Short mmCIF file of C-alpha atoms in Angstrom, two decimals:
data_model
loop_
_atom_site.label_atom_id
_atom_site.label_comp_id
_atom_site.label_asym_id
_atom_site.label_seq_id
_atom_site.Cartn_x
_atom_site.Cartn_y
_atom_site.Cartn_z
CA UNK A 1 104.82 146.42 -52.14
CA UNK A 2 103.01 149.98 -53.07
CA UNK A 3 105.83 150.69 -55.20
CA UNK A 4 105.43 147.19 -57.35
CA UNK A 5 102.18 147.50 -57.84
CA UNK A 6 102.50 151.34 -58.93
CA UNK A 7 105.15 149.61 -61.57
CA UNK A 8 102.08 147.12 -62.76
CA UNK A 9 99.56 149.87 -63.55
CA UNK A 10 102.50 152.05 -65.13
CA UNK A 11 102.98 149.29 -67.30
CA UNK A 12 99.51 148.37 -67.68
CA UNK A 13 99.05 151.86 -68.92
CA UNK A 14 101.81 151.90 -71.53
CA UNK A 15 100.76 148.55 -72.83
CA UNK A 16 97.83 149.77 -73.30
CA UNK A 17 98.33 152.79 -74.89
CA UNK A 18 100.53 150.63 -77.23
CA UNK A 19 98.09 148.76 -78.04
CA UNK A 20 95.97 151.72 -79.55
CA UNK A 21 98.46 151.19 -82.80
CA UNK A 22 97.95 152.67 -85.60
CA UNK A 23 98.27 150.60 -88.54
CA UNK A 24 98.97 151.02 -92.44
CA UNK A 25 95.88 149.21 -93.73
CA UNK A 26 93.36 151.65 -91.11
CA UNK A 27 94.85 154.25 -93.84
CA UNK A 28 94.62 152.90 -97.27
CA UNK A 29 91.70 155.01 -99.03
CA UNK A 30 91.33 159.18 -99.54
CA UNK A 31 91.42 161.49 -97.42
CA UNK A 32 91.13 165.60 -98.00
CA UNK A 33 93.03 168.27 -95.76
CA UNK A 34 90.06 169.74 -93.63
CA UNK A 35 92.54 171.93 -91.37
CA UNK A 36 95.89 173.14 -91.12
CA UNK A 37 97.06 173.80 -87.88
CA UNK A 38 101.21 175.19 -87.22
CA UNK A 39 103.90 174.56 -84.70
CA UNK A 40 104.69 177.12 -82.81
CA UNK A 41 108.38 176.66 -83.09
CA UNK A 42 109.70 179.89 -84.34
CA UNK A 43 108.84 181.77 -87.66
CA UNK A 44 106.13 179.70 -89.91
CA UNK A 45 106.03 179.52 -93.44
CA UNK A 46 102.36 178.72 -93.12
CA UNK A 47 99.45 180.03 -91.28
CA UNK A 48 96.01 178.34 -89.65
CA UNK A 49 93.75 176.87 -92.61
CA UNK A 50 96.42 177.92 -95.09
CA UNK A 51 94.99 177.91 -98.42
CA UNK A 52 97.99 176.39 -99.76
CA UNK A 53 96.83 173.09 -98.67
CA UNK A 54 93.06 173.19 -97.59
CA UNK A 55 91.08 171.20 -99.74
CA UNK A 56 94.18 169.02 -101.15
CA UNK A 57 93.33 165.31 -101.71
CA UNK A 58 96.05 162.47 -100.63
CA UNK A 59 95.21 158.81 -101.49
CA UNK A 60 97.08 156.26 -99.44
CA UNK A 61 96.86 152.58 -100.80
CA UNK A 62 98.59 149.35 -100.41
CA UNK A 63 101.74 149.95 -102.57
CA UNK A 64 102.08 153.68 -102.83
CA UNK A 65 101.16 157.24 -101.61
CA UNK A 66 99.57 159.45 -104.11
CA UNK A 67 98.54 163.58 -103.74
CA UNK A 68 95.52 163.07 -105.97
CA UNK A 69 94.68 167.20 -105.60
CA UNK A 70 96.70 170.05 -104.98
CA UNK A 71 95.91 173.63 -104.47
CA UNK A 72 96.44 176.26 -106.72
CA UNK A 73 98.95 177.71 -103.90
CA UNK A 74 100.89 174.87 -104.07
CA UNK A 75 100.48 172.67 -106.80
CA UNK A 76 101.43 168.29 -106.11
CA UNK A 77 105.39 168.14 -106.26
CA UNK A 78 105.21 164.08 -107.70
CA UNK A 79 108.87 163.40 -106.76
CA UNK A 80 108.89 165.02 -103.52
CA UNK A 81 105.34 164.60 -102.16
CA UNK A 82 104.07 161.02 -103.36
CA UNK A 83 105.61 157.81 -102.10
CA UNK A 84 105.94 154.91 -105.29
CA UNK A 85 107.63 152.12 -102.94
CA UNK A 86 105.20 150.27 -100.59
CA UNK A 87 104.86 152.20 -97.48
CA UNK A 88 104.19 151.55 -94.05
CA UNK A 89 104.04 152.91 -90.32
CA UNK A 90 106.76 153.09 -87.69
CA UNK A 91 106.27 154.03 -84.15
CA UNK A 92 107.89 157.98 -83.95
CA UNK A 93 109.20 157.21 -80.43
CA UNK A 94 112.81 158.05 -79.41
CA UNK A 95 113.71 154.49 -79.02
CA UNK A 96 112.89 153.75 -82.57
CA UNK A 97 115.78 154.45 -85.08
CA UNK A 98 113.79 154.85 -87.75
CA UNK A 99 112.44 158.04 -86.02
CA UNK A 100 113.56 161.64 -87.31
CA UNK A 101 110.92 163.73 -86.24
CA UNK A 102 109.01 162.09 -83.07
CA UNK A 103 105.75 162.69 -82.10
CA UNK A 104 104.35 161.04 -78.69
CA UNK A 105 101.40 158.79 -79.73
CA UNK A 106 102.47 159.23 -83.71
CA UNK A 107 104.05 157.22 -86.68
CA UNK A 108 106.97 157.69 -88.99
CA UNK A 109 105.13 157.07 -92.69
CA UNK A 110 108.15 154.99 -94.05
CA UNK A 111 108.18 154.85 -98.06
CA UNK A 112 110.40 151.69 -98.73
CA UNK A 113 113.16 152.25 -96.86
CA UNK A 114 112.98 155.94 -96.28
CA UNK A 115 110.84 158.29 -94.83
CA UNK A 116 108.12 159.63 -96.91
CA UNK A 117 107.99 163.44 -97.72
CA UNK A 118 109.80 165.70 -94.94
CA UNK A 119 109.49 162.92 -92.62
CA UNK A 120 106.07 162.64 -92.40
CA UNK A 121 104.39 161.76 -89.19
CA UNK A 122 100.92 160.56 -88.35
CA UNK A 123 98.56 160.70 -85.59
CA UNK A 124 95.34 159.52 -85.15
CA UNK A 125 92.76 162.58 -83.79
CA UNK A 126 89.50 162.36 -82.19
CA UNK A 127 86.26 162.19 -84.61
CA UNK A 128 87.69 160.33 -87.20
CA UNK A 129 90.50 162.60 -88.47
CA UNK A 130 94.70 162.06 -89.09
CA UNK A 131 96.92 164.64 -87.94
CA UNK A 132 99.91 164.19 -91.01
CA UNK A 133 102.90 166.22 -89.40
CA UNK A 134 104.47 168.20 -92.94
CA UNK A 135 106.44 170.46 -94.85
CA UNK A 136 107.25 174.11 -93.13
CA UNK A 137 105.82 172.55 -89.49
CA UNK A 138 102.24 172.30 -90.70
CA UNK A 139 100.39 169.61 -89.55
CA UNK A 140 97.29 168.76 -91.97
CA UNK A 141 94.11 167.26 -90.21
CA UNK A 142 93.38 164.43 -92.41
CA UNK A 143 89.12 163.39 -93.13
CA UNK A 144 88.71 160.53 -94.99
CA UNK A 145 86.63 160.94 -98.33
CA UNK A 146 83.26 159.09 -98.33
#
């Protein structure tokens, strides 16, 4: 009996943490990098607060993805780093086959029927903020724009 009801608030717990989903439309509007943070996997191609993306403006909206700013490090690549086909969210869990790169609690950014960018992932952070997983293992804390 202990171990069935250990199973209920196991699965209480996941539900629930499903149920914290992030969705497309909590997205649509601008949003400016306000950190850069790396993964510690290995040799980096970026660094903390890398200039080549602070201060770079994305715009996500119902029907496409859009850098609106980029920085004079590294200036907007349009084919490569905007999305034209409608986009949308996928859970970035193993059992997901939509999933390249997972992140527990994140979401593949799917750009029609492929991922957008390197496989961008997103993750929604404490005080307001988006953590986008990106190019060269940075991951960009998103603020929206007022």
């Amino acid at each position: 009996m202990k171990i069935f009801a250990l199973f209920l608030v196991l699965l209480a717990a996941s539900h629930s943490a499903e149920s914290a989903e992030l969705k497309y439309t909590d997205m649509i509007g601008t949003w400016r990098v306000a950190r850069v943070t790396v993964n510690s996997d290995g040799m980096q191609a970026l660094q903390d607060d890398d200039p080549a993306y602070m201060g770079a403006v994305v715009q996500f909206s119902a029907d496409k993805i859009v850098w609106l700013k980029g920085t004079d490090k590294r200036p907007i690549d349009a084919e490569n780093d905007n999305c034209s086909a409608a986009p949308r969210l996928s859970p970035a869990t193993a059992r997901n086959t939509e999933t390249v790169f997972q992140v527990d609690g994140g979401f593949n950014v799917i750009c029609g029927s492929y991922g957008w960018g390197p496989t961008a992932v997103l993750l929604p952070d404490s005080g307001g903020t988006v953590l986008l997983y990106w190019y060269d293992n940075g991951i960009l804390t998103l603020k929206r724009e007022p």
